[in-house]
mmCIF file of C-alpha atoms in Angstrom:
data_model
loop_
_atom_site.group_PDB
_atom_site.id
_atom_site.type_symbol
_atom_site.label_atom_id
_atom_site.label_comp_id
_atom_site.label_asym_id
_atom_site.label_seq_id
_atom_site.Cartn_x
_atom_site.Cartn_y
_atom_site.Cartn_z
ATOM 1 C CA GLY A 1 -9.365 -39.894 -5.210
ATOM 2 C CA GLU A 2 -8.969 -43.685 -5.258
ATOM 3 C CA ASP A 3 -5.789 -45.366 -4.127
ATOM 4 C CA VAL A 4 -5.954 -47.679 -6.571
ATOM 5 C CA GLU A 5 -8.317 -47.237 -10.147
ATOM 6 C CA GLN A 6 -9.064 -49.860 -13.079
ATOM 7 C CA SER A 7 -11.323 -49.358 -15.990
ATOM 8 C CA LEU A 8 -14.855 -51.543 -15.002
ATOM 9 C CA PHE A 9 -14.971 -53.256 -18.335
ATOM 10 C CA LEU A 10 -12.819 -54.984 -21.360
ATOM 11 C CA SER A 11 -14.585 -56.882 -24.584
ATOM 12 C CA VAL A 12 -11.950 -59.056 -26.266
ATOM 13 C CA ARG A 13 -12.278 -61.553 -28.756
ATOM 14 C CA GLU A 14 -10.884 -65.457 -27.961
ATOM 15 C CA GLY A 15 -7.461 -65.614 -29.421
ATOM 16 C CA ASP A 16 -6.733 -61.891 -29.190
ATOM 17 C CA SER A 17 -4.021 -60.657 -25.855
ATOM 18 C CA SER A 18 -6.161 -58.499 -23.169
ATOM 19 C CA VAL A 19 -4.477 -55.855 -21.388
ATOM 20 C CA ILE A 20 -5.849 -54.453 -18.323
ATOM 21 C CA ASN A 21 -4.825 -51.187 -16.534
ATOM 22 C CA CYS A 22 -4.723 -50.270 -13.384
ATOM 23 C CA THR A 23 -3.058 -46.799 -11.526
ATOM 24 C CA TYR A 24 -2.112 -46.324 -8.271
ATOM 25 C CA THR A 25 -1.668 -43.056 -6.020
ATOM 26 C CA ASP A 26 1.210 -44.371 -3.509
ATOM 27 C CA SER A 27 5.073 -43.966 -4.582
ATOM 28 C CA SER A 28 5.813 -46.189 -1.755
ATOM 29 C CA SER A 29 3.821 -48.898 -2.852
ATOM 30 C CA THR A 30 5.966 -51.772 -2.458
ATOM 31 C CA TYR A 31 4.400 -55.058 -3.708
ATOM 32 C CA LEU A 32 1.450 -54.659 -6.648
ATOM 33 C CA TYR A 33 -0.473 -57.872 -7.228
ATOM 34 C CA TRP A 34 -3.305 -58.979 -9.855
ATOM 35 C CA TYR A 35 -6.199 -61.086 -8.508
ATOM 36 C CA LYS A 36 -8.713 -63.275 -10.244
ATOM 37 C CA GLN A 37 -12.326 -63.470 -9.170
ATOM 38 C CA GLU A 38 -14.410 -66.070 -11.169
ATOM 39 C CA PRO A 39 -18.083 -65.805 -10.703
ATOM 40 C CA GLY A 40 -19.045 -67.305 -7.473
ATOM 41 C CA ALA A 41 -15.428 -67.532 -6.399
ATOM 42 C CA GLY A 42 -13.075 -65.466 -3.906
ATOM 43 C CA LEU A 43 -10.280 -64.461 -5.420
ATOM 44 C CA GLN A 44 -6.877 -66.236 -6.455
ATOM 45 C CA LEU A 45 -3.762 -64.339 -6.820
ATOM 46 C CA LEU A 46 -2.552 -64.786 -10.385
ATOM 47 C CA THR A 47 0.945 -62.967 -10.068
ATOM 48 C CA TYR A 48 2.643 -60.000 -8.077
ATOM 49 C CA ILE A 49 5.753 -57.833 -8.683
ATOM 50 C CA PHE A 50 7.807 -56.023 -6.519
ATOM 51 C CA SER A 51 8.165 -52.205 -7.041
ATOM 52 C CA ASN A 52 12.108 -52.138 -7.812
ATOM 53 C CA MET A 53 10.849 -54.903 -10.805
ATOM 54 C CA ASP A 54 9.757 -53.400 -14.511
ATOM 55 C CA MET A 55 8.301 -56.709 -15.513
ATOM 56 C CA LYS A 56 7.497 -59.912 -14.732
ATOM 57 C CA GLN A 57 6.402 -63.068 -17.382
ATOM 58 C CA ASP A 58 5.145 -66.238 -16.134
ATOM 59 C CA GLN A 59 3.299 -68.380 -19.138
ATOM 60 C CA ARG A 60 0.780 -66.688 -20.828
ATOM 61 C CA LEU A 61 0.867 -63.440 -18.483
ATOM 62 C CA THR A 62 3.042 -60.612 -18.616
ATOM 63 C CA VAL A 63 2.646 -57.653 -16.067
ATOM 64 C CA LEU A 64 4.432 -54.358 -16.753
ATOM 65 C CA LEU A 65 5.177 -52.005 -14.064
ATOM 66 C CA ASN A 66 5.962 -48.019 -14.658
ATOM 67 C CA LYS A 67 6.989 -46.798 -11.868
ATOM 68 C CA LYS A 68 7.607 -43.121 -12.598
ATOM 69 C CA ASP A 69 3.695 -43.089 -13.813
ATOM 70 C CA LYS A 70 2.543 -45.561 -11.078
ATOM 71 C CA HIS A 71 0.747 -47.494 -13.832
ATOM 72 C CA LEU A 72 0.647 -51.503 -13.155
ATOM 73 C CA SER A 73 -0.677 -53.460 -16.680
ATOM 74 C CA LEU A 74 -1.534 -57.535 -16.844
ATOM 75 C CA ARG A 75 -1.198 -58.722 -20.641
ATOM 76 C CA ILE A 76 -2.844 -61.971 -21.358
ATOM 77 C CA ALA A 77 -1.681 -63.530 -24.547
ATOM 78 C CA ASP A 78 -3.910 -65.923 -26.336
ATOM 79 C CA THR A 79 -7.026 -65.014 -24.574
ATOM 80 C CA GLN A 80 -9.403 -67.578 -23.764
ATOM 81 C CA THR A 81 -13.187 -68.305 -22.864
ATOM 82 C CA GLY A 82 -11.628 -69.526 -19.492
ATOM 83 C CA ASP A 83 -10.167 -66.441 -18.737
ATOM 84 C CA SER A 84 -13.628 -64.437 -18.549
ATOM 85 C CA ALA A 85 -13.488 -63.178 -14.944
ATOM 86 C CA ILE A 86 -12.874 -59.622 -12.629
ATOM 87 C CA TYR A 87 -9.429 -58.770 -12.429
ATOM 88 C CA PHE A 88 -8.092 -56.928 -9.424
ATOM 89 C CA CYS A 89 -5.301 -54.992 -8.985
ATOM 90 C CA ALA A 90 -3.874 -54.493 -5.340
ATOM 91 C CA GLU A 91 -0.868 -52.648 -4.126
ATOM 92 C CA SER A 92 0.812 -53.119 -0.334
ATOM 93 C CA ARG A 93 2.934 -50.979 1.267
ATOM 94 C CA ALA A 94 5.061 -50.971 5.052
ATOM 95 C CA GLY A 95 2.910 -48.171 6.093
ATOM 96 C CA GLY A 96 -0.107 -49.765 5.974
ATOM 97 C CA SER A 97 1.228 -52.938 7.323
ATOM 98 C CA TYR A 98 1.292 -54.775 3.907
ATOM 99 C CA ILE A 99 -2.591 -55.419 3.777
ATOM 100 C CA PRO A 100 -3.354 -55.247 0.332
ATOM 101 C CA THR A 101 -5.759 -52.105 -1.031
ATOM 102 C CA PHE A 102 -7.643 -53.621 -4.258
ATOM 103 C CA GLY A 103 -9.363 -51.389 -6.933
ATOM 104 C CA ARG A 104 -12.858 -51.840 -8.400
ATOM 105 C CA GLY A 105 -11.597 -54.805 -10.873
ATOM 106 C CA THR A 106 -12.019 -54.940 -14.565
ATOM 107 C CA SER A 107 -14.707 -57.272 -15.892
ATOM 108 C CA LEU A 108 -12.889 -59.034 -18.594
ATOM 109 C CA ILE A 109 -15.631 -60.459 -21.437
ATOM 110 C CA VAL A 110 -13.847 -63.433 -23.881
ATOM 111 C CA HIS A 111 -16.385 -63.838 -26.809
ATOM 112 C CA PRO A 112 -15.420 -66.380 -29.549
ATOM 113 C CA ASN B 1 -6.378 -79.451 1.701
ATOM 114 C CA ALA B 2 -9.643 -76.933 2.448
ATOM 115 C CA GLY B 3 -7.674 -73.447 2.942
ATOM 116 C CA VAL B 4 -10.500 -71.079 4.197
ATOM 117 C CA THR B 5 -13.501 -72.221 4.759
ATOM 118 C CA GLN B 6 -16.611 -69.922 5.255
ATOM 119 C CA THR B 7 -19.877 -70.137 6.540
ATOM 120 C CA PRO B 8 -22.766 -70.124 5.512
ATOM 121 C CA LYS B 9 -22.650 -69.497 2.208
ATOM 122 C CA PHE B 10 -26.070 -67.771 2.061
ATOM 123 C CA GLN B 11 -27.723 -65.285 4.369
ATOM 124 C CA VAL B 12 -30.960 -63.531 4.439
ATOM 125 C CA LEU B 13 -31.829 -61.127 7.715
ATOM 126 C CA LYS B 14 -34.677 -58.572 8.681
ATOM 127 C CA THR B 15 -33.330 -55.551 9.755
ATOM 128 C CA GLY B 16 -32.243 -55.140 13.251
ATOM 129 C CA GLN B 17 -31.058 -59.252 13.878
ATOM 130 C CA SER B 18 -27.967 -60.119 14.966
ATOM 131 C CA MET B 19 -25.523 -62.944 13.061
ATOM 132 C CA THR B 20 -21.924 -64.352 13.025
ATOM 133 C CA LEU B 21 -20.092 -64.872 9.774
ATOM 134 C CA GLN B 22 -17.374 -67.878 10.417
ATOM 135 C CA CYS B 23 -14.025 -68.357 8.956
ATOM 136 C CA ALA B 24 -11.460 -70.656 9.171
ATOM 137 C CA GLN B 25 -8.216 -71.479 7.896
ATOM 138 C CA ASP B 26 -6.273 -74.414 7.655
ATOM 139 C CA MET B 27 -3.121 -73.330 6.959
ATOM 140 C CA ASN B 28 -1.717 -72.169 10.092
ATOM 141 C CA HIS B 29 -1.717 -68.410 8.725
ATOM 142 C CA ASN B 30 -1.203 -65.754 10.993
ATOM 143 C CA SER B 31 -3.205 -62.886 9.627
ATOM 144 C CA MET B 32 -6.756 -62.784 8.863
ATOM 145 C CA TYR B 33 -8.931 -60.400 6.819
ATOM 146 C CA TRP B 34 -12.951 -59.744 6.398
ATOM 147 C CA TYR B 35 -13.679 -57.588 3.228
ATOM 148 C CA ARG B 36 -17.029 -56.775 2.069
ATOM 149 C CA GLN B 37 -17.843 -56.458 -1.787
ATOM 150 C CA ASP B 38 -19.984 -54.566 -3.284
ATOM 151 C CA PRO B 39 -20.854 -53.956 -7.101
ATOM 152 C CA GLY B 40 -18.805 -51.187 -8.744
ATOM 153 C CA MET B 41 -16.795 -50.758 -5.239
ATOM 154 C CA GLY B 42 -14.021 -53.499 -5.103
ATOM 155 C CA LEU B 43 -12.924 -55.442 -2.037
ATOM 156 C CA ARG B 44 -12.997 -52.517 1.444
ATOM 157 C CA LEU B 45 -11.228 -54.073 4.428
ATOM 158 C CA ILE B 46 -13.764 -54.221 7.233
ATOM 159 C CA TYR B 47 -11.267 -55.880 10.403
ATOM 160 C CA TYR B 48 -8.189 -57.569 10.006
ATOM 161 C CA SER B 49 -5.926 -59.862 12.665
ATOM 162 C CA ALA B 50 -2.119 -59.509 12.056
ATOM 163 C CA SER B 51 -1.730 -62.692 14.731
ATOM 164 C CA GLU B 52 -3.883 -64.652 17.243
ATOM 165 C CA GLY B 53 -4.983 -62.080 19.898
ATOM 166 C CA THR B 54 -4.788 -58.715 17.932
ATOM 167 C CA THR B 55 -7.723 -57.131 16.258
ATOM 168 C CA ASP B 56 -7.410 -53.948 13.590
ATOM 169 C CA LYS B 57 -9.951 -51.652 12.151
ATOM 170 C CA GLY B 58 -9.931 -51.371 8.436
ATOM 171 C CA GLU B 59 -11.634 -49.134 6.051
ATOM 172 C CA VAL B 60 -15.516 -49.805 7.002
ATOM 173 C CA PRO B 61 -15.439 -51.128 10.612
ATOM 174 C CA ASN B 62 -18.657 -49.548 11.663
ATOM 175 C CA GLY B 63 -21.191 -52.011 12.216
ATOM 176 C CA TYR B 64 -19.170 -54.874 13.018
ATOM 177 C CA ASN B 65 -17.196 -56.912 15.379
ATOM 178 C CA VAL B 66 -14.041 -59.229 14.962
ATOM 179 C CA SER B 67 -13.245 -62.312 17.112
ATOM 180 C CA ARG B 68 -9.842 -63.924 16.302
ATOM 181 C CA LEU B 69 -10.531 -66.693 18.457
ATOM 182 C CA ASN B 70 -7.850 -68.792 18.214
ATOM 183 C CA LYS B 71 -5.422 -69.353 15.543
ATOM 184 C CA ARG B 72 -7.427 -70.783 12.875
ATOM 185 C CA GLU B 73 -10.487 -68.898 13.038
ATOM 186 C CA PHE B 74 -11.792 -65.401 12.790
ATOM 187 C CA SER B 75 -15.119 -64.141 12.967
ATOM 188 C CA LEU B 76 -17.153 -61.303 12.332
ATOM 189 C CA ARG B 77 -20.403 -60.680 13.873
ATOM 190 C CA LEU B 78 -23.203 -58.237 12.594
ATOM 191 C CA GLU B 79 -24.539 -57.120 15.965
ATOM 192 C CA SER B 80 -28.077 -55.034 14.468
ATOM 193 C CA ALA B 81 -28.185 -56.016 10.970
ATOM 194 C CA ALA B 82 -28.753 -52.475 9.025
ATOM 195 C CA PRO B 83 -30.014 -52.809 4.658
ATOM 196 C CA SER B 84 -26.517 -51.042 4.188
ATOM 197 C CA GLN B 85 -24.595 -54.094 5.061
ATOM 198 C CA THR B 86 -25.872 -56.143 2.248
ATOM 199 C CA SER B 87 -23.078 -57.905 0.289
ATOM 200 C CA VAL B 88 -20.541 -60.542 -0.353
ATOM 201 C CA TYR B 89 -18.361 -60.606 2.461
ATOM 202 C CA PHE B 90 -14.624 -62.384 2.016
ATOM 203 C CA CYS B 91 -12.654 -64.044 4.713
ATOM 204 C CA ALA B 92 -8.852 -64.270 3.740
ATOM 205 C CA SER B 93 -5.486 -65.650 5.493
ATOM 206 C CA SER B 94 -1.685 -64.641 4.639
ATOM 207 C CA ALA B 95 1.125 -66.311 6.160
ATOM 208 C CA GLN B 96 3.086 -63.357 7.362
ATOM 209 C CA GLY B 97 0.788 -60.494 5.924
ATOM 210 C CA LYS B 98 3.275 -59.813 2.463
ATOM 211 C CA GLU B 99 2.883 -62.956 0.964
ATOM 212 C CA LYS B 100 -0.397 -63.553 -1.265
ATOM 213 C CA LEU B 101 -3.825 -63.564 0.568
ATOM 214 C CA PHE B 102 -5.987 -66.955 0.023
ATOM 215 C CA PHE B 103 -9.830 -66.195 -0.026
ATOM 216 C CA GLY B 104 -12.817 -68.651 1.154
ATOM 217 C CA SER B 105 -15.876 -68.505 -0.886
ATOM 218 C CA GLY B 106 -17.720 -65.620 0.210
ATOM 219 C CA THR B 107 -20.980 -65.384 2.174
ATOM 220 C CA GLN B 108 -23.678 -63.478 0.163
ATOM 221 C CA LEU B 109 -25.923 -61.450 3.135
ATOM 222 C CA SER B 110 -29.084 -59.767 2.112
ATOM 223 C CA VAL B 111 -30.621 -57.652 4.834
ATOM 224 C CA LEU B 112 -34.393 -56.873 3.975
#
């Protein structure tokens, strides 16, 4: 199976919360990331979490990590149309020289 | 502040032609990367350079060569392009390999 898995699509209404989920396979993953890709652009790091943390909050973004289940989620509160993009989960670890391995990306569509 | 600059933005090649994708960063980063992005496949690492003077294969290196010309520049060469190399190519850089990656805006390559 893939190292990092995500669902491909998520559709939400403007103003609702979005939750994007990710699972990974390697228990030695040290850093877990969320990147955002807007149309026609490269990826930009939104946030990252160390594997010894359970949660990280940054304004409208909340990252939750369940290390036991190897599950990472990104919650976007009060989702806006400008949040429409592809969101990539990624992990890195010492055994992989800390080079991120990316999931396939989740396309978030926000409709009025 | 330019960040990571890739050229060209678009390119169409015929099967068997060669070309070089250029990448330059102005952030004094040690590590540089080349990824390809295909629909539904996420990002896959082609080659990376942990520091000036070193290069290593990633997940999908076949059909590509790279050159770390100096600390700023990391080029990707297709010696004999094939339709399977039709993709969007992203260059990225990072300071020490553990922190976030900074991405260029991508090169959309079509091989006919």
